[in-house]
PDB file of C-alpha atoms in Angstrom:
ATOM      1  CA  MET K1076      36.272 -47.656   1.756  1.00  0.00           C
ATOM      2  CA  LEU K1077      37.926 -51.057   1.547  1.00  0.00           C
ATOM      3  CA  PHE K1078      35.692 -52.383   4.292  1.00  0.00           C
ATOM      4  CA  ARG K1079      32.693 -51.061   2.606  1.00  0.00           C
ATOM      5  CA  ASN K1080      33.554 -52.695  -0.675  1.00  0.00           C
ATOM      6  CA  ARG K1081      34.125 -56.108   0.924  1.00  0.00           C
ATOM      7  CA  SER K1082      30.782 -55.840   2.629  1.00  0.00           C
ATOM      8  CA  VAL K1083      28.922 -55.655  -0.642  1.00  0.00           C
ATOM      9  CA  HIS K1084      28.434 -59.174  -2.145  1.00  0.00           C
ATOM     10  CA  VAL K1085      29.043 -59.114  -5.965  1.00  0.00           C
ATOM     11  CA  LYS K1086      27.058 -61.950  -7.395  1.00  0.00           C
ATOM     12  CA  THR K1087      28.520 -64.844  -9.358  1.00  0.00           C
ATOM     13  CA  PRO K1088      26.867 -65.833 -12.822  1.00  0.00           C
ATOM     14  CA  ARG K1089      25.105 -68.644 -11.071  1.00  0.00           C
ATOM     15  CA  GLU K1090      23.940 -66.452  -8.393  1.00  0.00           C
ATOM     16  CA  ILE K1091      22.699 -63.896 -10.946  1.00  0.00           C
ATOM     17  CA  GLU K1092      20.562 -66.644 -12.645  1.00  0.00           C
ATOM     18  CA  HIS K1093      18.881 -67.329  -9.379  1.00  0.00           C
ATOM     19  CA  MET K1094      18.229 -63.680  -8.950  1.00  0.00           C
ATOM     20  CA  ARG K1095      16.664 -63.528 -12.395  1.00  0.00           C
ATOM     21  CA  THR K1096      14.408 -66.408 -11.649  1.00  0.00           C
ATOM     22  CA  VAL K1097      13.064 -65.090  -8.284  1.00  0.00           C
ATOM     23  CA  GLY K1098      12.833 -61.520  -9.741  1.00  0.00           C
ATOM     24  CA  ARG K1099      10.550 -62.797 -12.510  1.00  0.00           C
ATOM     25  CA  MET K1100       8.387 -64.583  -9.943  1.00  0.00           C
ATOM     26  CA  ALA K1101       7.974 -61.547  -7.768  1.00  0.00           C
ATOM     27  CA  ALA K1102       7.160 -59.469 -10.825  1.00  0.00           C
ATOM     28  CA  GLU K1103       4.513 -61.943 -12.018  1.00  0.00           C
ATOM     29  CA  THR K1104       2.746 -61.876  -8.636  1.00  0.00           C
ATOM     30  CA  LEU K1105       2.780 -57.974  -8.545  1.00  0.00           C
ATOM     31  CA  HIS K1106       1.559 -57.845 -11.972  1.00  0.00           C
ATOM     32  CA  ALA K1107      -1.387 -60.087 -10.982  1.00  0.00           C
ATOM     33  CA  VAL K1108      -2.212 -57.989  -7.981  1.00  0.00           C
ATOM     34  CA  GLY K1109      -3.382 -55.142 -10.250  1.00  0.00           C
ATOM     35  CA  SER K1110      -6.446 -57.238 -11.292  1.00  0.00           C
ATOM     36  CA  ILE K1111      -7.882 -57.283  -7.884  1.00  0.00           C
ATOM     37  CA  ILE K1112      -7.428 -53.637  -6.910  1.00  0.00           C
ATOM     38  CA  ARG K1113     -10.907 -52.047  -6.435  1.00  0.00           C
ATOM     39  CA  PRO K1114     -13.197 -50.357  -3.821  1.00  0.00           C
ATOM     40  CA  GLY K1115     -14.335 -52.750  -1.200  1.00  0.00           C
ATOM     41  CA  VAL K1116     -11.442 -55.156  -1.347  1.00  0.00           C
ATOM     42  CA  THR K1117      -9.638 -55.591   1.979  1.00  0.00           C
ATOM     43  CA  THR K1118      -5.903 -55.497   2.531  1.00  0.00           C
ATOM     44  CA  GLU K1119      -6.260 -58.864   3.988  1.00  0.00           C
ATOM     45  CA  GLU K1120      -7.728 -60.143   0.740  1.00  0.00           C
ATOM     46  CA  ILE K1121      -4.780 -58.673  -0.989  1.00  0.00           C
ATOM     47  CA  ASN K1122      -2.505 -60.590   1.478  1.00  0.00           C
ATOM     48  CA  ASP K1123      -4.290 -63.797   0.864  1.00  0.00           C
ATOM     49  CA  PHE K1124      -4.068 -63.401  -2.856  1.00  0.00           C
ATOM     50  CA  VAL K1125      -0.294 -62.629  -2.718  1.00  0.00           C
ATOM     51  CA  HIS K1126       0.352 -65.518  -0.372  1.00  0.00           C
ATOM     52  CA  LYS K1127      -1.540 -67.968  -2.597  1.00  0.00           C
ATOM     53  CA  ASP K1128       0.066 -66.733  -5.809  1.00  0.00           C
ATOM     54  CA  THR K1129       3.557 -66.950  -4.272  1.00  0.00           C
ATOM     55  CA  LEU K1130       2.962 -70.506  -3.222  1.00  0.00           C
ATOM     56  CA  ARG K1131       1.525 -71.270  -6.712  1.00  0.00           C
ATOM     57  CA  LEU K1132       4.850 -70.348  -8.229  1.00  0.00           C
ATOM     58  CA  GLY K1133       6.809 -72.515  -5.784  1.00  0.00           C
ATOM     59  CA  ALA K1134       8.255 -69.624  -3.859  1.00  0.00           C
ATOM     60  CA  ARG K1135       7.687 -68.469  -0.177  1.00  0.00           C
ATOM     61  CA  PRO K1136       6.502 -64.885   0.905  1.00  0.00           C
ATOM     62  CA  ALA K1137       9.737 -63.392   2.400  1.00  0.00           C
ATOM     63  CA  PRO K1138       7.896 -60.740   4.613  1.00  0.00           C
ATOM     64  CA  LEU K1139       6.035 -63.507   6.580  1.00  0.00           C
ATOM     65  CA  ASN K1140       7.496 -63.579  10.098  1.00  0.00           C
ATOM     66  CA  TYR K1141      10.538 -61.644   8.824  1.00  0.00           C
ATOM     67  CA  LEU K1142      11.688 -59.767  12.055  1.00  0.00           C
ATOM     68  CA  GLY K1143       8.241 -60.425  13.353  1.00  0.00           C
ATOM     69  CA  PHE K1144       6.180 -59.001  10.466  1.00  0.00           C
ATOM     70  CA  PRO K1145       2.855 -60.884  10.633  1.00  0.00           C
ATOM     71  CA  LYS K1146       1.728 -61.015   6.913  1.00  0.00           C
ATOM     72  CA  SER K1147       2.870 -62.061   3.471  1.00  0.00           C
ATOM     73  CA  VAL K1148       2.903 -58.572   1.848  1.00  0.00           C
ATOM     74  CA  CYS K1149       3.034 -54.837   2.818  1.00  0.00           C
ATOM     75  CA  THR K1150      -0.002 -52.775   1.886  1.00  0.00           C
ATOM     76  CA  SER K1151       0.425 -48.950   2.361  1.00  0.00           C
ATOM     77  CA  ILE K1152      -2.611 -46.754   1.727  1.00  0.00           C
ATOM     78  CA  ASN K1153      -2.602 -43.067   1.227  1.00  0.00           C
ATOM     79  CA  ASN K1154      -0.511 -41.480   3.913  1.00  0.00           C
ATOM     80  CA  VAL K1155       1.072 -44.834   4.823  1.00  0.00           C
ATOM     81  CA  VAL K1156       4.757 -44.432   3.506  1.00  0.00           C
ATOM     82  CA  CYS K1157       5.605 -48.240   3.879  1.00  0.00           C
ATOM     83  CA  HIS K1158       5.245 -51.431   5.817  1.00  0.00           C
ATOM     84  CA  GLY K1159       1.405 -51.309   6.215  1.00  0.00           C
ATOM     85  CA  ILE K1160       0.115 -54.491   7.742  1.00  0.00           C
ATOM     86  CA  PRO K1161      -2.828 -56.014   5.934  1.00  0.00           C
ATOM     87  CA  GLY K1162      -6.096 -56.418   7.777  1.00  0.00           C
ATOM     88  CA  ALA K1163      -9.752 -55.683   7.634  1.00  0.00           C
ATOM     89  CA  GLN K1164      -9.429 -52.099   6.141  1.00  0.00           C
ATOM     90  CA  LYS K1165     -11.399 -51.756   2.823  1.00  0.00           C
ATOM     91  CA  LEU K1166      -9.985 -49.836  -0.156  1.00  0.00           C
ATOM     92  CA  GLN K1167     -12.107 -46.708  -0.805  1.00  0.00           C
ATOM     93  CA  GLU K1168     -12.858 -44.876  -4.093  1.00  0.00           C
ATOM     94  CA  GLY K1169      -9.861 -42.530  -4.674  1.00  0.00           C
ATOM     95  CA  ASP K1170      -7.280 -44.279  -2.507  1.00  0.00           C
ATOM     96  CA  ILE K1171      -3.852 -45.090  -3.573  1.00  0.00           C
ATOM     97  CA  ILE K1172      -2.147 -48.251  -2.328  1.00  0.00           C
ATOM     98  CA  ASN K1173       1.443 -49.542  -2.468  1.00  0.00           C
ATOM     99  CA  VAL K1174       1.709 -53.190  -2.601  1.00  0.00           C
ATOM    100  CA  ASP K1175       5.188 -54.525  -1.860  1.00  0.00           C
ATOM    101  CA  VAL K1176       5.967 -58.154  -2.807  1.00  0.00           C
ATOM    102  CA  THR K1177       9.099 -60.083  -1.982  1.00  0.00           C
ATOM    103  CA  HIS K1178       9.596 -63.688  -2.983  1.00  0.00           C
ATOM    104  CA  LEU K1179      12.091 -66.235  -1.557  1.00  0.00           C
ATOM    105  CA  PHE K1180      13.025 -69.081  -4.020  1.00  0.00           C
ATOM    106  CA  GLN K1181      15.962 -71.415  -3.790  1.00  0.00           C
ATOM    107  CA  GLY K1182      17.588 -69.241  -1.210  1.00  0.00           C
ATOM    108  CA  PHE K1183      17.227 -65.938  -3.102  1.00  0.00           C
ATOM    109  CA  HIS K1184      15.060 -62.880  -2.846  1.00  0.00           C
ATOM    110  CA  GLY K1185      13.150 -60.900  -5.398  1.00  0.00           C
ATOM    111  CA  ASP K1186      11.602 -57.502  -4.153  1.00  0.00           C
ATOM    112  CA  THR K1187       9.205 -55.200  -6.030  1.00  0.00           C
ATOM    113  CA  SER K1188       6.551 -52.862  -5.436  1.00  0.00           C
ATOM    114  CA  ALA K1189       4.042 -50.600  -7.113  1.00  0.00           C
ATOM    115  CA  THR K1190       1.339 -47.963  -6.118  1.00  0.00           C
ATOM    116  CA  PHE K1191      -2.093 -48.618  -7.517  1.00  0.00           C
ATOM    117  CA  TYR K1192      -5.075 -46.393  -8.078  1.00  0.00           C
ATOM    118  CA  VAL K1193      -8.494 -47.434  -6.566  1.00  0.00           C
ATOM    119  CA  GLY K1194     -11.024 -46.075  -8.862  1.00  0.00           C
ATOM    120  CA  THR K1195     -10.615 -42.545 -10.098  1.00  0.00           C
ATOM    121  CA  PRO K1196      -7.671 -40.682  -8.319  1.00  0.00           C
ATOM    122  CA  SER K1197      -7.588 -37.052  -7.321  1.00  0.00           C
ATOM    123  CA  GLU K1198      -5.155 -34.693  -8.932  1.00  0.00           C
ATOM    124  CA  ASP K1199      -2.876 -34.906  -5.830  1.00  0.00           C
ATOM    125  CA  ALA K1200      -2.928 -38.738  -5.837  1.00  0.00           C
ATOM    126  CA  LYS K1201      -2.098 -38.764  -9.434  1.00  0.00           C
ATOM    127  CA  LYS K1202       0.692 -36.225  -8.930  1.00  0.00           C
ATOM    128  CA  VAL K1203       2.466 -37.999  -6.151  1.00  0.00           C
ATOM    129  CA  THR K1204       2.079 -41.427  -7.719  1.00  0.00           C
ATOM    130  CA  GLU K1205       3.473 -40.433 -11.194  1.00  0.00           C
ATOM    131  CA  ILE K1206       6.382 -38.414  -9.610  1.00  0.00           C
ATOM    132  CA  ALA K1207       7.205 -41.578  -7.570  1.00  0.00           C
ATOM    133  CA  ARG K1208       6.940 -43.736 -10.686  1.00  0.00           C
ATOM    134  CA  ARG K1209       9.245 -41.293 -12.685  1.00  0.00           C
ATOM    135  CA  CYS K1210      11.701 -41.114  -9.771  1.00  0.00           C
ATOM    136  CA  LEU K1211      12.338 -44.882  -9.916  1.00  0.00           C
ATOM    137  CA  ASP K1212      12.953 -44.669 -13.666  1.00  0.00           C
ATOM    138  CA  LEU K1213      15.328 -41.795 -13.165  1.00  0.00           C
ATOM    139  CA  GLY K1214      17.169 -43.629 -10.450  1.00  0.00           C
ATOM    140  CA  ILE K1215      17.569 -46.840 -12.477  1.00  0.00           C
ATOM    141  CA  ALA K1216      18.771 -44.755 -15.466  1.00  0.00           C
ATOM    142  CA  GLU K1217      21.794 -43.652 -13.387  1.00  0.00           C
ATOM    143  CA  VAL K1218      23.059 -47.264 -12.826  1.00  0.00           C
ATOM    144  CA  LYS K1219      26.120 -48.521 -14.654  1.00  0.00           C
ATOM    145  CA  PRO K1220      29.554 -49.694 -13.639  1.00  0.00           C
ATOM    146  CA  GLY K1221      31.676 -46.788 -12.283  1.00  0.00           C
ATOM    147  CA  ALA K1222      28.650 -44.657 -11.263  1.00  0.00           C
ATOM    148  CA  ARG K1223      28.137 -43.805  -7.672  1.00  0.00           C
ATOM    149  CA  LEU K1224      25.285 -44.450  -5.340  1.00  0.00           C
ATOM    150  CA  GLY K1225      25.048 -40.796  -4.843  1.00  0.00           C
ATOM    151  CA  ASP K1226      24.159 -40.360  -8.566  1.00  0.00           C
ATOM    152  CA  ILE K1227      20.968 -42.486  -7.952  1.00  0.00           C
ATOM    153  CA  GLY K1228      19.845 -40.479  -5.032  1.00  0.00           C
ATOM    154  CA  ALA K1229      20.749 -37.020  -6.682  1.00  0.00           C
ATOM    155  CA  ALA K1230      18.686 -37.901  -9.760  1.00  0.00           C
ATOM    156  CA  ILE K1231      15.646 -38.789  -7.569  1.00  0.00           C
ATOM    157  CA  GLN K1232      16.067 -35.898  -5.172  1.00  0.00           C
ATOM    158  CA  GLU K1233      16.405 -33.231  -7.990  1.00  0.00           C
ATOM    159  CA  PHE K1234      13.271 -34.405  -9.697  1.00  0.00           C
ATOM    160  CA  ALA K1235      10.884 -34.814  -6.757  1.00  0.00           C
ATOM    161  CA  GLU K1236      11.987 -31.660  -4.878  1.00  0.00           C
ATOM    162  CA  GLY K1237      11.896 -29.795  -8.033  1.00  0.00           C
ATOM    163  CA  LEU K1238       8.053 -30.491  -8.324  1.00  0.00           C
ATOM    164  CA  GLY K1239       7.534 -29.743  -4.575  1.00  0.00           C
ATOM    165  CA  CYS K1240       7.556 -33.276  -3.177  1.00  0.00           C
ATOM    166  CA  GLY K1241       9.515 -34.674  -0.281  1.00  0.00           C
ATOM    167  CA  VAL K1242      11.877 -37.649  -0.526  1.00  0.00           C
ATOM    168  CA  VAL K1243      11.719 -39.921   2.418  1.00  0.00           C
ATOM    169  CA  THR K1244      15.149 -40.436   3.951  1.00  0.00           C
ATOM    170  CA  ASP K1245      14.284 -42.655   6.941  1.00  0.00           C
ATOM    171  CA  PHE K1246      13.931 -45.744   4.702  1.00  0.00           C
ATOM    172  CA  VAL K1247      16.183 -46.627   1.831  1.00  0.00           C
ATOM    173  CA  GLY K1248      16.845 -49.286  -0.880  1.00  0.00           C
ATOM    174  CA  HIS K1249      19.212 -52.131  -0.018  1.00  0.00           C
ATOM    175  CA  GLY K1250      21.337 -54.793  -1.333  1.00  0.00           C
ATOM    176  CA  ILE K1251      19.635 -58.065  -1.885  1.00  0.00           C
ATOM    177  CA  GLY K1252      20.461 -61.652  -2.618  1.00  0.00           C
ATOM    178  CA  ARG K1253      20.566 -64.605  -0.201  1.00  0.00           C
ATOM    179  CA  LYS K1254      19.685 -61.955   2.395  1.00  0.00           C
ATOM    180  CA  PHE K1255      16.551 -60.041   2.269  1.00  0.00           C
ATOM    181  CA  HIS K1256      18.581 -56.879   3.199  1.00  0.00           C
ATOM    182  CA  GLU K1257      22.256 -56.619   2.760  1.00  0.00           C
ATOM    183  CA  GLU K1258      24.641 -54.020   1.774  1.00  0.00           C
ATOM    184  CA  PRO K1259      24.738 -51.470   0.202  1.00  0.00           C
ATOM    185  CA  LYS K1260      22.119 -49.111   1.596  1.00  0.00           C
ATOM    186  CA  VAL K1261      20.658 -46.982  -1.405  1.00  0.00           C
ATOM    187  CA  SER K1262      19.527 -43.556  -0.360  1.00  0.00           C
ATOM    188  CA  HIS K1263      17.082 -41.780  -2.421  1.00  0.00           C
ATOM    189  CA  VAL K1264      18.781 -38.504  -1.846  1.00  0.00           C
ATOM    190  CA  GLY K1265      22.400 -37.711  -2.557  1.00  0.00           C
ATOM    191  CA  VAL K1266      25.209 -35.921  -4.188  1.00  0.00           C
ATOM    192  CA  ARG K1267      26.514 -36.858  -7.632  1.00  0.00           C
ATOM    193  CA  GLY K1268      30.053 -38.458  -7.649  1.00  0.00           C
ATOM    194  CA  ARG K1269      29.716 -39.531  -3.868  1.00  0.00           C
ATOM    195  CA  GLY K1270      29.002 -42.801  -2.319  1.00  0.00           C
ATOM    196  CA  GLU K1271      29.974 -46.353  -3.243  1.00  0.00           C
ATOM    197  CA  ARG K1272      31.119 -47.052  -6.696  1.00  0.00           C
ATOM    198  CA  LEU K1273      28.879 -49.487  -8.632  1.00  0.00           C
ATOM    199  CA  ARG K1274      30.350 -52.816 -10.000  1.00  0.00           C
ATOM    200  CA  ALA K1275      29.004 -55.319 -12.311  1.00  0.00           C
ATOM    201  CA  GLY K1276      27.382 -58.091 -10.349  1.00  0.00           C
ATOM    202  CA  MET K1277      25.895 -55.904  -7.621  1.00  0.00           C
ATOM    203  CA  THR K1278      22.217 -56.425  -6.969  1.00  0.00           C
ATOM    204  CA  PHE K1279      20.123 -54.066  -5.041  1.00  0.00           C
ATOM    205  CA  THR K1280      16.626 -52.321  -4.835  1.00  0.00           C
ATOM    206  CA  ILE K1281      15.805 -48.879  -5.694  1.00  0.00           C
ATOM    207  CA  GLU K1282      12.496 -47.911  -4.081  1.00  0.00           C
ATOM    208  CA  PRO K1283      11.863 -44.154  -3.696  1.00  0.00           C
ATOM    209  CA  MET K1284       9.172 -43.254  -1.278  1.00  0.00           C
ATOM    210  CA  ILE K1285       7.814 -39.790  -2.290  1.00  0.00           C
ATOM    211  CA  ASN K1286       5.487 -37.645  -0.154  1.00  0.00           C
ATOM    212  CA  LEU K1287       3.330 -34.904  -1.424  1.00  0.00           C
ATOM    213  CA  GLY K1288       4.352 -32.813   1.588  1.00  0.00           C
ATOM    214  CA  SER K1289       7.099 -33.093   4.072  1.00  0.00           C
ATOM    215  CA  PRO K1290       9.574 -35.986   3.862  1.00  0.00           C
ATOM    216  CA  GLU K1291       9.221 -36.566   7.594  1.00  0.00           C
ATOM    217  CA  VAL K1292       7.700 -39.896   8.796  1.00  0.00           C
ATOM    218  CA  GLU K1293       6.740 -41.525  12.052  1.00  0.00           C
ATOM    219  CA  VAL K1294       6.197 -45.168  12.859  1.00  0.00           C
ATOM    220  CA  LEU K1295       3.049 -46.218  14.632  1.00  0.00           C
ATOM    221  CA  ASP K1296       2.666 -48.256  17.774  1.00  0.00           C
ATOM    222  CA  ASP K1297       2.601 -51.513  15.894  1.00  0.00           C
ATOM    223  CA  ASP K1298       6.309 -50.868  15.192  1.00  0.00           C
ATOM    224  CA  TRP K1299       5.902 -51.385  11.413  1.00  0.00           C
ATOM    225  CA  THR K1300       3.469 -48.931   9.865  1.00  0.00           C
ATOM    226  CA  ALA K1301       5.229 -45.736   8.789  1.00  0.00           C
ATOM    227  CA  VAL K1302       3.025 -42.684   7.939  1.00  0.00           C
ATOM    228  CA  THR K1303       3.743 -39.175   6.888  1.00  0.00           C
ATOM    229  CA  VAL K1304       3.986 -36.712   9.728  1.00  0.00           C
ATOM    230  CA  ASP K1305       1.972 -34.090   8.041  1.00  0.00           C
ATOM    231  CA  GLY K1306      -0.719 -36.627   6.739  1.00  0.00           C
ATOM    232  CA  SER K1307       0.235 -36.007   3.185  1.00  0.00           C
ATOM    233  CA  LEU K1308      -0.113 -38.821   0.379  1.00  0.00           C
ATOM    234  CA  SER K1309       2.871 -40.962  -0.161  1.00  0.00           C
ATOM    235  CA  ALA K1310       3.685 -43.251  -3.138  1.00  0.00           C
ATOM    236  CA  GLN K1311       6.357 -45.761  -3.909  1.00  0.00           C
ATOM    237  CA  PHE K1312       7.726 -47.916  -6.708  1.00  0.00           C
ATOM    238  CA  GLU K1313      10.466 -50.569  -6.422  1.00  0.00           C
ATOM    239  CA  HIS K1314      12.521 -52.797  -8.593  1.00  0.00           C
ATOM    240  CA  THR K1315      15.320 -55.149  -7.858  1.00  0.00           C
ATOM    241  CA  ILE K1316      18.281 -54.302 -10.319  1.00  0.00           C
ATOM    242  CA  LEU K1317      21.541 -55.818 -11.425  1.00  0.00           C
ATOM    243  CA  VAL K1318      24.520 -53.866 -12.358  1.00  0.00           C
ATOM    244  CA  THR K1319      25.770 -55.360 -15.662  1.00  0.00           C
ATOM    245  CA  GLU K1320      28.998 -54.872 -17.545  1.00  0.00           C
ATOM    246  CA  THR K1321      27.359 -52.329 -19.789  1.00  0.00           C
ATOM    247  CA  GLY K1322      24.637 -50.795 -17.657  1.00  0.00           C
ATOM    248  CA  VAL K1323      21.710 -52.170 -15.720  1.00  0.00           C
ATOM    249  CA  GLU K1324      19.182 -55.057 -15.922  1.00  0.00           C
ATOM    250  CA  ILE K1325      15.817 -54.903 -14.172  1.00  0.00           C
ATOM    251  CA  LEU K1326      15.405 -58.211 -12.485  1.00  0.00           C
ATOM    252  CA  THR K1327      11.704 -57.538 -11.572  1.00  0.00           C
ATOM    253  CA  GLN K1328      10.593 -56.407 -14.920  1.00  0.00           C
ATOM    254  CA  ARG K1329       6.955 -57.108 -15.318  1.00  0.00           C
ATOM    255  CA  PRO K1330       5.298 -58.998 -18.099  1.00  0.00           C
ATOM    256  CA  GLY K1331       3.025 -56.321 -19.106  1.00  0.00           C
ATOM    257  CA  PRO K1332       1.349 -52.949 -17.978  1.00  0.00           C
ATOM    258  CA  LEU K1333       0.053 -52.784 -14.482  1.00  0.00           C
ATOM    259  CA  GLN K1334      -3.679 -52.703 -14.161  1.00  0.00           C
ATOM    260  CA  ASN K1335      -4.934 -49.832 -12.118  1.00  0.00           C
ATOM    261  CA  SER K1336      -1.458 -48.391 -11.894  1.00  0.00           C
ATOM    262  CA  GLU K1337       0.058 -47.736 -15.455  1.00  0.00           C
ATOM    263  CA  ILE K1338      -3.071 -45.885 -16.633  1.00  0.00           C
ATOM    264  CA  PHE K1339      -1.631 -42.492 -17.469  1.00  0.00           C
ATOM    265  CA  PRO K1340       1.030 -43.256 -20.133  1.00  0.00           C
ATOM    266  CA  ASP K1341       0.951 -39.574 -21.382  1.00  0.00           C
ATOM    267  CA  TYR K1342       1.246 -38.059 -17.894  1.00  0.00           C
ATOM    268  CA  TRP K1343       4.742 -36.451 -18.636  1.00  0.00           C
ATOM    269  CA  ALA K1344       4.062 -35.768 -22.359  1.00  0.00           C
TER     270      ALA K1344
END
C-alpha cells in the first residue's frame, strides 16, 4: 500500500493550473469535432481536423508517434472498442464513432473522448451510447477525497451490467499529468470500499468502454485496434478529472453540448 501511494503523483497547485489549461484545450478540440461528423467523412479527415485544431491552440497531438501510434487521434467505429487508426474508411449513416483526443501543452496532457452519432442511430446504437455516457457521469459522481477507486468501478459496473451491457476490463482509465499514462490504473469494474484511496490533487481519466454484448475484446493485427469479440457495438466517453478538497473537478469540461452526440437529453427521463 505504501509503495502504491508513492507511485501516484499528487499534483501541486501550479501543476493543477497546467492541467486545467491543457484540459480546456482538449475539450475545445473535441467539441469542435462534433460539427464535422456526418456520412461520407473519412476518419483521415477527422484526424486532419484534430491535428490542425490542436496546433491552432498551440498544443501538440499526444497520440502521434506515442509508442508507435501513427496518427493524431483515435477513431473507433461501431464494434471498435478503442484505438482505431484513422484512414480511408468513410462514416456511414447509422454508425457510431468514438473520437479520442489528447493534447500535450507545456509538458502536460489533457485526455477526453466522446461517442458521436452519424445520422440517425438505431435503437441499439442509442442504447449503448447513452449507457456509456451515463456510466461516465456515475463514475465521476463517486470521486471525492477518501473514496476508493473501487467505488468508481462498482458504480459503472452495476449500472451497465444491470442493463445487459458488458464493461470492458482489458483497458482502463489512468493517471495523467506530465506523462500520458501514469498511476493509478482506474478500472471500470470494482468493489466498493476497495482499491486506492483518493486524495486531493490526484488527476486521472475515467473512460468506461461499454459493449452491447460481451465485454471480451481482441486486438487486430495492427497491434492497436481493439474490437468486440462478438461483433457487438461499443461506446465510450472520457474525461480527465481532478480530485479536489471537496469533491471533483472535470478538467476537460466542454464549452457546450456536443453536436451529433448530446442529442437525446431526455433519454433517461
